[in-house]
Amino acid sequence: MRNYCRWCENDPLLIAYHDKEWGQREGNDQRLFEAMCLELFQSGLSWKTVLQKRDSIRKAFHHFELEKCSNDERTRRRAFIKR
């Protein structure tokens, strides 16, 4: 049996994250942006909750495509300024 960090709690979702993503270097800008955003969402939430909501977060952030997120933010700012 493999030893895991305590935070994995024998949970398949956390174990998969531990094995495939945690502590790995990320050279892809889109994946790095996703990791940074997920870290921000983790503030005040458990990491398990963030991972469970990951698909919804991806949809809300246009699958972390930087250009789309940037354009979306400009649209939101313009709408706010027009108020």
A tleap script that builds the chain and sets N, CA, C and O, in Angstrom:
source leaprc.protein.ff14SB
mol = sequence {
  NMET ARG ASN TYR CYS ARG TRP CYS GLU ASN
  ASP PRO LEU LEU ILE ALA TYR HIE ASP LYS
  GLU TRP GLY GLN ARG GLU GLY ASN ASP GLN
  ARG LEU PHE GLU ALA MET CYS LEU GLU LEU
  PHE GLN SER GLY LEU SER TRP LYS THR VAL
  LEU GLN LYS ARG ASP SER ILE ARG LYS ALA
  PHE HIE HIE PHE GLU LEU GLU LYS CYS SER
  ASN ASP GLU ARG THR ARG ARG ARG ALA PHE
  ILE LYS CARG
}
set mol.1.N position { 0.838 -1.192 0.000 }
set mol.1.CA position { 0.000 0.000 0.000 }
set mol.1.C position { 0.875 1.245 0.000 }
set mol.1.O position { 1.869 1.320 0.723 }
set mol.2.N position { 0.502 2.201 -0.802 }
set mol.2.CA position { 1.267 3.432 -0.944 }
set mol.2.C position { 0.942 4.397 0.194 }
set mol.2.O position { -0.199 4.468 0.650 }
set mol.3.N position { 1.938 5.128 0.642 }
set mol.3.CA position { 1.726 6.146 1.664 }
set mol.3.C position { 1.358 7.467 1.002 }
set mol.3.O position { 1.976 7.878 0.019 }
set mol.4.N position { 0.346 8.123 1.554 }
set mol.4.CA position { -0.101 9.416 1.043 }
set mol.4.C position { -0.035 10.457 2.147 }
set mol.4.O position { 0.004 10.122 3.331 }
set mol.5.N position { -0.023 11.707 1.754 }
set mol.5.CA position { -0.105 12.789 2.725 }
set mol.5.C position { -1.420 12.664 3.489 }
set mol.5.O position { -2.408 12.160 2.954 }
set mol.6.N position { -1.429 13.110 4.703 }
set mol.6.CA position { -2.634 12.996 5.533 }
set mol.6.C position { -3.838 13.679 4.912 }
set mol.6.O position { -4.968 13.222 5.086 }
set mol.7.N position { -3.608 14.776 4.183 }
set mol.7.CA position { -4.743 15.528 3.645 }
set mol.7.C position { -5.506 14.748 2.574 }
set mol.7.O position { -6.599 15.157 2.182 }
set mol.8.N position { -4.961 13.653 2.105 }
set mol.8.CA position { -5.670 12.844 1.108 }
set mol.8.C position { -6.873 12.115 1.708 }
set mol.8.O position { -7.829 11.805 0.997 }
set mol.9.N position { -6.827 11.845 2.995 }
set mol.9.CA position { -7.951 11.255 3.721 }
set mol.9.C position { -8.534 9.999 3.058 }
set mol.9.O position { -9.724 9.728 3.217 }
set mol.10.N position { -7.748 9.250 2.340 }
set mol.10.CA position { -8.234 8.056 1.622 }
set mol.10.C position { -9.372 8.374 0.651 }
set mol.10.O position { -10.180 7.501 0.333 }
set mol.11.N position { -9.435 9.605 0.186 }
set mol.11.CA position { -10.481 10.030 -0.741 }
set mol.11.C position { -9.960 9.889 -2.176 }
set mol.11.O position { -8.898 10.429 -2.485 }
set mol.12.N position { -10.670 9.181 -3.060 }
set mol.12.CA position { -10.190 8.970 -4.435 }
set mol.12.C position { -9.916 10.275 -5.198 }
set mol.12.O position { -8.959 10.342 -5.969 }
set mol.13.N position { -10.729 11.292 -4.996 }
set mol.13.CA position { -10.536 12.571 -5.683 }
set mol.13.C position { -9.239 13.236 -5.230 }
set mol.13.O position { -8.466 13.728 -6.051 }
set mol.14.N position { -9.007 13.246 -3.919 }
set mol.14.CA position { -7.788 13.857 -3.389 }
set mol.14.C position { -6.555 13.030 -3.734 }
set mol.14.O position { -5.489 13.589 -3.992 }
set mol.15.N position { -6.686 11.723 -3.741 }
set mol.15.CA position { -5.552 10.860 -4.104 }
set mol.15.C position { -5.180 11.072 -5.574 }
set mol.15.O position { -3.995 11.130 -5.903 }
set mol.16.N position { -6.157 11.187 -6.448 }
set mol.16.CA position { -5.879 11.442 -7.871 }
set mol.16.C position { -5.173 12.783 -8.042 }
set mol.16.O position { -4.216 12.895 -8.808 }
set mol.17.N position { -5.650 13.799 -7.326 }
set mol.17.CA position { -4.994 15.119 -7.385 }
set mol.17.C position { -3.557 15.004 -6.865 }
set mol.17.O position { -2.629 15.541 -7.471 }
set mol.18.N position { -3.383 14.315 -5.762 }
set mol.18.CA position { -2.055 14.122 -5.159 }
set mol.18.C position { -1.096 13.472 -6.154 }
set mol.18.O position { 0.046 13.907 -6.307 }
set mol.19.N position { -1.573 12.427 -6.826 }
set mol.19.CA position { -0.703 11.659 -7.719 }
set mol.19.C position { -0.425 12.346 -9.047 }
set mol.19.O position { 0.659 12.192 -9.608 }
set mol.20.N position { -1.395 13.105 -9.556 }
set mol.20.CA position { -1.258 13.630 -10.924 }
set mol.20.C position { -0.921 15.113 -11.005 }
set mol.20.O position { -0.389 15.562 -12.021 }
set mol.21.N position { -1.222 15.897 -9.944 }
set mol.21.CA position { -1.048 17.337 -10.071 }
set mol.21.C position { -0.221 17.981 -8.965 }
set mol.21.O position { 0.631 18.826 -9.241 }
set mol.22.N position { -0.462 17.593 -7.728 }
set mol.22.CA position { 0.139 18.261 -6.589 }
set mol.22.C position { 1.660 18.187 -6.650 }
set mol.22.O position { 2.230 17.108 -6.806 }
set mol.23.N position { 2.306 19.328 -6.526 }
set mol.23.CA position { 3.760 19.384 -6.517 }
set mol.23.C position { 4.422 19.266 -7.872 }
set mol.23.O position { 5.649 19.219 -7.957 }
set mol.24.N position { 3.636 19.218 -8.932 }
set mol.24.CA position { 4.187 19.103 -10.284 }
set mol.24.C position { 4.422 20.491 -10.878 }
set mol.24.O position { 3.629 21.406 -10.656 }
set mol.25.N position { 5.483 20.643 -11.613 }
set mol.25.CA position { 5.712 21.901 -12.333 }
set mol.25.C position { 4.698 22.028 -13.444 }
set mol.25.O position { 4.308 21.041 -14.067 }
set mol.26.N position { 4.277 23.249 -13.683 }
set mol.26.CA position { 3.301 23.484 -14.748 }
set mol.26.C position { 3.872 24.496 -15.729 }
set mol.26.O position { 4.114 25.648 -15.369 }
set mol.27.N position { 4.089 24.069 -16.967 }
set mol.27.CA position { 4.645 24.938 -17.991 }
set mol.27.C position { 3.595 25.506 -18.926 }
set mol.27.O position { 3.895 26.379 -19.741 }
set mol.28.N position { 2.376 25.024 -18.817 }
set mol.28.CA position { 1.287 25.470 -19.680 }
set mol.28.C position { 0.581 26.648 -19.008 }
set mol.28.O position { 0.091 26.514 -17.887 }
set mol.29.N position { 0.524 27.804 -19.682 }
set mol.29.CA position { -0.057 29.008 -19.096 }
set mol.29.C position { -1.510 28.806 -18.669 }
set mol.29.O position { -1.917 29.272 -17.605 }
set mol.30.N position { -2.276 28.122 -19.485 }
set mol.30.CA position { -3.689 27.914 -19.177 }
set mol.30.C position { -3.844 27.054 -17.917 }
set mol.30.O position { -4.679 27.354 -17.063 }
set mol.31.N position { -3.062 26.010 -17.800 }
set mol.31.CA position { -3.126 25.137 -16.614 }
set mol.31.C position { -2.601 25.866 -15.373 }
set mol.31.O position { -3.110 25.669 -14.269 }
set mol.32.N position { -1.584 26.703 -15.561 }
set mol.32.CA position { -1.064 27.482 -14.439 }
set mol.32.C position { -2.119 28.483 -13.956 }
set mol.32.O position { -2.301 28.661 -12.752 }
set mol.33.N position { -2.808 29.130 -14.890 }
set mol.33.CA position { -3.884 30.066 -14.546 }
set mol.33.C position { -4.983 29.332 -13.784 }
set mol.33.O position { -5.510 29.850 -12.799 }
set mol.34.N position { -5.326 28.141 -14.232 }
set mol.34.CA position { -6.333 27.340 -13.534 }
set mol.34.C position { -5.877 27.029 -12.107 }
set mol.34.O position { -6.645 27.184 -11.157 }
set mol.35.N position { -4.644 26.596 -11.964 }
set mol.35.CA position { -4.128 26.260 -10.631 }
set mol.35.C position { -4.168 27.481 -9.705 }
set mol.35.O position { -4.532 27.363 -8.536 }
set mol.36.N position { -3.796 28.642 -10.225 }
set mol.36.CA position { -3.825 29.862 -9.417 }
set mol.36.C position { -5.253 30.221 -9.009 }
set mol.36.O position { -5.495 30.594 -7.860 }
set mol.37.N position { -6.181 30.113 -9.924 }
set mol.37.CA position { -7.580 30.416 -9.613 }
set mol.37.C position { -8.141 29.449 -8.584 }
set mol.37.O position { -8.838 29.861 -7.657 }
set mol.38.N position { -7.842 28.168 -8.741 }
set mol.38.CA position { -8.324 27.179 -7.784 }
set mol.38.C position { -7.748 27.447 -6.402 }
set mol.38.O position { -8.442 27.281 -5.399 }
set mol.39.N position { -6.489 27.859 -6.338 }
set mol.39.CA position { -5.878 28.201 -5.056 }
set mol.39.C position { -6.631 29.358 -4.400 }
set mol.39.O position { -6.828 29.360 -3.185 }
set mol.40.N position { -7.052 30.338 -5.196 }
set mol.40.CA position { -7.817 31.457 -4.644 }
set mol.40.C position { -9.162 30.998 -4.112 }
set mol.40.O position { -9.602 31.454 -3.056 }
set mol.41.N position { -9.819 30.100 -4.832 }
set mol.41.CA position { -11.103 29.573 -4.373 }
set mol.41.C position { -10.934 28.760 -3.088 }
set mol.41.O position { -11.859 28.670 -2.281 }
set mol.42.N position { -9.775 28.182 -2.906 }
set mol.42.CA position { -9.545 27.343 -1.746 }
set mol.42.C position { -9.537 28.154 -0.454 }
set mol.42.O position { -9.758 27.598 0.621 }
set mol.43.N position { -9.291 29.439 -0.543 }
set mol.43.CA position { -9.310 30.286 0.641 }
set mol.43.C position { -10.695 30.230 1.286 }
set mol.43.O position { -11.678 30.704 0.716 }
set mol.44.N position { -10.756 29.659 2.454 }
set mol.44.CA position { -12.028 29.535 3.155 }
set mol.44.C position { -12.785 28.257 2.847 }
set mol.44.O position { -13.787 27.967 3.500 }
set mol.45.N position { -12.339 27.496 1.883 }
set mol.45.CA position { -12.986 26.227 1.528 }
set mol.45.C position { -11.978 25.094 1.700 }
set mol.45.O position { -10.771 25.330 1.746 }
set mol.46.N position { -12.461 23.908 1.790 }
set mol.46.CA position { -11.536 22.774 1.795 }
set mol.46.C position { -11.109 22.504 0.350 }
set mol.46.O position { -11.832 22.818 -0.596 }
set mol.47.N position { -9.933 21.923 0.204 }
set mol.47.CA position { -9.447 21.606 -1.146 }
set mol.47.C position { -10.372 20.592 -1.816 }
set mol.47.O position { -10.571 20.633 -3.030 }
set mol.48.N position { -10.926 19.697 -1.032 }
set mol.48.CA position { -11.858 18.706 -1.572 }
set mol.48.C position { -13.068 19.407 -2.184 }
set mol.48.O position { -13.525 19.017 -3.258 }
set mol.49.N position { -13.592 20.433 -1.519 }
set mol.49.CA position { -14.734 21.185 -2.057 }
set mol.49.C position { -14.370 21.848 -3.373 }
set mol.49.O position { -15.157 21.825 -4.319 }
set mol.50.N position { -13.186 22.436 -3.442 }
set mol.50.CA position { -12.739 23.089 -4.685 }
set mol.50.C position { -12.651 22.065 -5.814 }
set mol.50.O position { -13.111 22.327 -6.925 }
set mol.51.N position { -12.069 20.912 -5.537 }
set mol.51.CA position { -11.940 19.892 -6.578 }
set mol.51.C position { -13.300 19.353 -6.999 }
set mol.51.O position { -13.508 19.045 -8.173 }
set mol.52.N position { -14.227 19.238 -6.054 }
set mol.52.CA position { -15.568 18.776 -6.398 }
set mol.52.C position { -16.293 19.783 -7.291 }
set mol.52.O position { -17.125 19.395 -8.111 }
set mol.53.N position { -15.988 21.050 -7.140 }
set mol.53.CA position { -16.643 22.105 -7.919 }
set mol.53.C position { -15.814 22.522 -9.136 }
set mol.53.O position { -16.174 23.469 -9.835 }
set mol.54.N position { -14.730 21.835 -9.387 }
set mol.54.CA position { -13.790 22.207 -10.444 }
set mol.54.C position { -14.457 22.350 -11.816 }
set mol.54.O position { -14.167 23.306 -12.536 }
set mol.55.N position { -15.332 21.432 -12.189 }
set mol.55.CA position { -15.982 21.527 -13.499 }
set mol.55.C position { -16.827 22.796 -13.608 }
set mol.55.O position { -16.822 23.457 -14.647 }
set mol.56.N position { -17.542 23.133 -12.558 }
set mol.56.CA position { -18.348 24.363 -12.566 }
set mol.56.C position { -17.462 25.599 -12.640 }
set mol.56.O position { -17.780 26.561 -13.339 }
set mol.57.N position { -16.353 25.565 -11.918 }
set mol.57.CA position { -15.418 26.690 -11.952 }
set mol.57.C position { -14.820 26.823 -13.348 }
set mol.57.O position { -14.672 27.935 -13.854 }
set mol.58.N position { -14.479 25.711 -13.969 }
set mol.58.CA position { -13.948 25.751 -15.338 }
set mol.58.C position { -14.941 26.401 -16.295 }
set mol.58.O position { -14.557 27.222 -17.128 }
set mol.59.N position { -16.215 26.036 -16.179 }
set mol.59.CA position { -17.231 26.633 -17.053 }
set mol.59.C position { -17.342 28.128 -16.810 }
set mol.59.O position { -17.423 28.906 -17.761 }
set mol.60.N position { -17.347 28.535 -15.555 }
set mol.60.CA position { -17.469 29.953 -15.213 }
set mol.60.C position { -16.277 30.767 -15.713 }
set mol.60.O position { -16.412 31.954 -16.014 }
set mol.61.N position { -15.130 30.138 -15.800 }
set mol.61.CA position { -13.919 30.823 -16.243 }
set mol.61.C position { -13.500 30.414 -17.656 }
set mol.61.O position { -12.314 30.433 -17.986 }
set mol.62.N position { -14.462 30.049 -18.476 }
set mol.62.CA position { -14.195 29.728 -19.890 }
set mol.62.C position { -13.063 28.716 -20.029 }
set mol.62.O position { -12.206 28.858 -20.901 }
set mol.63.N position { -13.058 27.701 -19.178 }
set mol.63.CA position { -12.024 26.657 -19.176 }
set mol.63.C position { -10.629 27.259 -19.047 }
set mol.63.O position { -9.646 26.703 -19.536 }
set mol.64.N position { -10.568 28.407 -18.378 }
set mol.64.CA position { -9.323 29.103 -18.066 }
set mol.64.C position { -8.548 29.533 -19.307 }
set mol.64.O position { -7.320 29.615 -19.292 }
set mol.65.N position { -9.287 29.806 -20.381 }
set mol.65.CA position { -8.655 30.368 -21.576 }
set mol.65.C position { -8.428 31.844 -21.294 }
set mol.65.O position { -9.377 32.612 -21.134 }
set mol.66.N position { -7.162 32.231 -21.236 }
set mol.66.CA position { -6.788 33.572 -20.802 }
set mol.66.C position { -7.464 34.672 -21.616 }
set mol.66.O position { -7.962 35.646 -21.052 }
set mol.67.N position { -7.483 34.521 -22.915 }
set mol.67.CA position { -8.069 35.562 -23.781 }
set mol.67.C position { -9.565 35.726 -23.502 }
set mol.67.O position { -10.065 36.848 -23.421 }
set mol.68.N position { -10.267 34.618 -23.359 }
set mol.68.CA position { -11.703 34.697 -23.089 }
set mol.68.C position { -11.965 35.319 -21.718 }
set mol.68.O position { -12.873 36.137 -21.570 }
set mol.69.N position { -11.180 34.939 -20.724 }
set mol.69.CA position { -11.351 35.521 -19.387 }
set mol.69.C position { -11.061 37.016 -19.414 }
set mol.69.O position { -11.762 37.803 -18.778 }
set mol.70.N position { -10.049 37.393 -20.136 }
set mol.70.CA position { -9.690 38.802 -20.242 }
set mol.70.C position { -10.809 39.598 -20.901 }
set mol.70.O position { -11.173 40.671 -20.419 }
set mol.71.N position { -11.354 39.084 -21.995 }
set mol.71.CA position { -12.451 39.771 -22.677 }
set mol.71.C position { -13.688 39.834 -21.800 }
set mol.71.O position { -14.382 40.851 -21.787 }
set mol.72.N position { -13.972 38.782 -21.077 }
set mol.72.CA position { -15.120 38.740 -20.185 }
set mol.72.C position { -14.990 39.819 -19.114 }
set mol.72.O position { -15.959 40.506 -18.791 }
set mol.73.N position { -13.794 39.959 -18.571 }
set mol.73.CA position { -13.564 40.966 -17.529 }
set mol.73.C position { -13.745 42.378 -18.081 }
set mol.73.O position { -14.317 43.235 -17.408 }
set mol.74.N position { -13.265 42.628 -19.298 }
set mol.74.CA position { -13.465 43.949 -19.908 }
set mol.74.C position { -14.943 44.246 -20.081 }
set mol.74.O position { -15.388 45.368 -19.836 }
set mol.75.N position { -15.703 43.249 -20.502 }
set mol.75.CA position { -17.146 43.417 -20.681 }
set mol.75.C position { -17.806 43.741 -19.343 }
set mol.75.O position { -18.674 44.612 -19.283 }
set mol.76.N position { -17.421 43.074 -18.300 }
set mol.76.CA position { -17.982 43.331 -16.974 }
set mol.76.C position { -17.644 44.737 -16.492 }
set mol.76.O position { -18.487 45.418 -15.909 }
set mol.77.N position { -16.395 45.173 -16.740 }
set mol.77.CA position { -16.006 46.527 -16.318 }
set mol.77.C position { -16.798 47.570 -17.074 }
set mol.77.O position { -17.258 48.549 -16.487 }
set mol.78.N position { -16.966 47.371 -18.378 }
set mol.78.CA position { -17.734 48.346 -19.160 }
set mol.78.C position { -19.181 48.427 -18.669 }
set mol.78.O position { -19.738 49.519 -18.564 }
set mol.79.N position { -19.775 47.310 -18.376 }
set mol.79.CA position { -21.144 47.304 -17.870 }
set mol.79.C position { -21.226 48.009 -16.519 }
set mol.79.O position { -22.200 48.708 -16.239 }
set mol.80.N position { -20.216 47.829 -15.689 }
set mol.80.CA position { -20.212 48.463 -14.384 }
set mol.80.C position { -20.067 49.984 -14.524 }
set mol.80.O position { -20.736 50.745 -13.826 }
set mol.81.N position { -19.190 50.414 -15.429 }
set mol.81.CA position { -18.957 51.847 -15.633 }
set mol.81.C position { -20.200 52.528 -16.168 }
set mol.81.O position { -20.464 53.680 -15.825 }
set mol.82.N position { -20.971 51.845 -17.000 }
set mol.82.CA position { -22.184 52.422 -17.596 }
set mol.82.C position { -23.301 52.613 -16.580 }
set mol.82.O position { -24.239 53.360 -16.860 }
set mol.83.N position { -23.248 51.991 -15.443 }
set mol.83.CA position { -24.309 52.087 -14.444 }
set mol.83.C position { -24.448 53.458 -13.892 }
set mol.83.O position { -25.302 53.696 -13.038 }
savepdb mol mol.pdb
quit
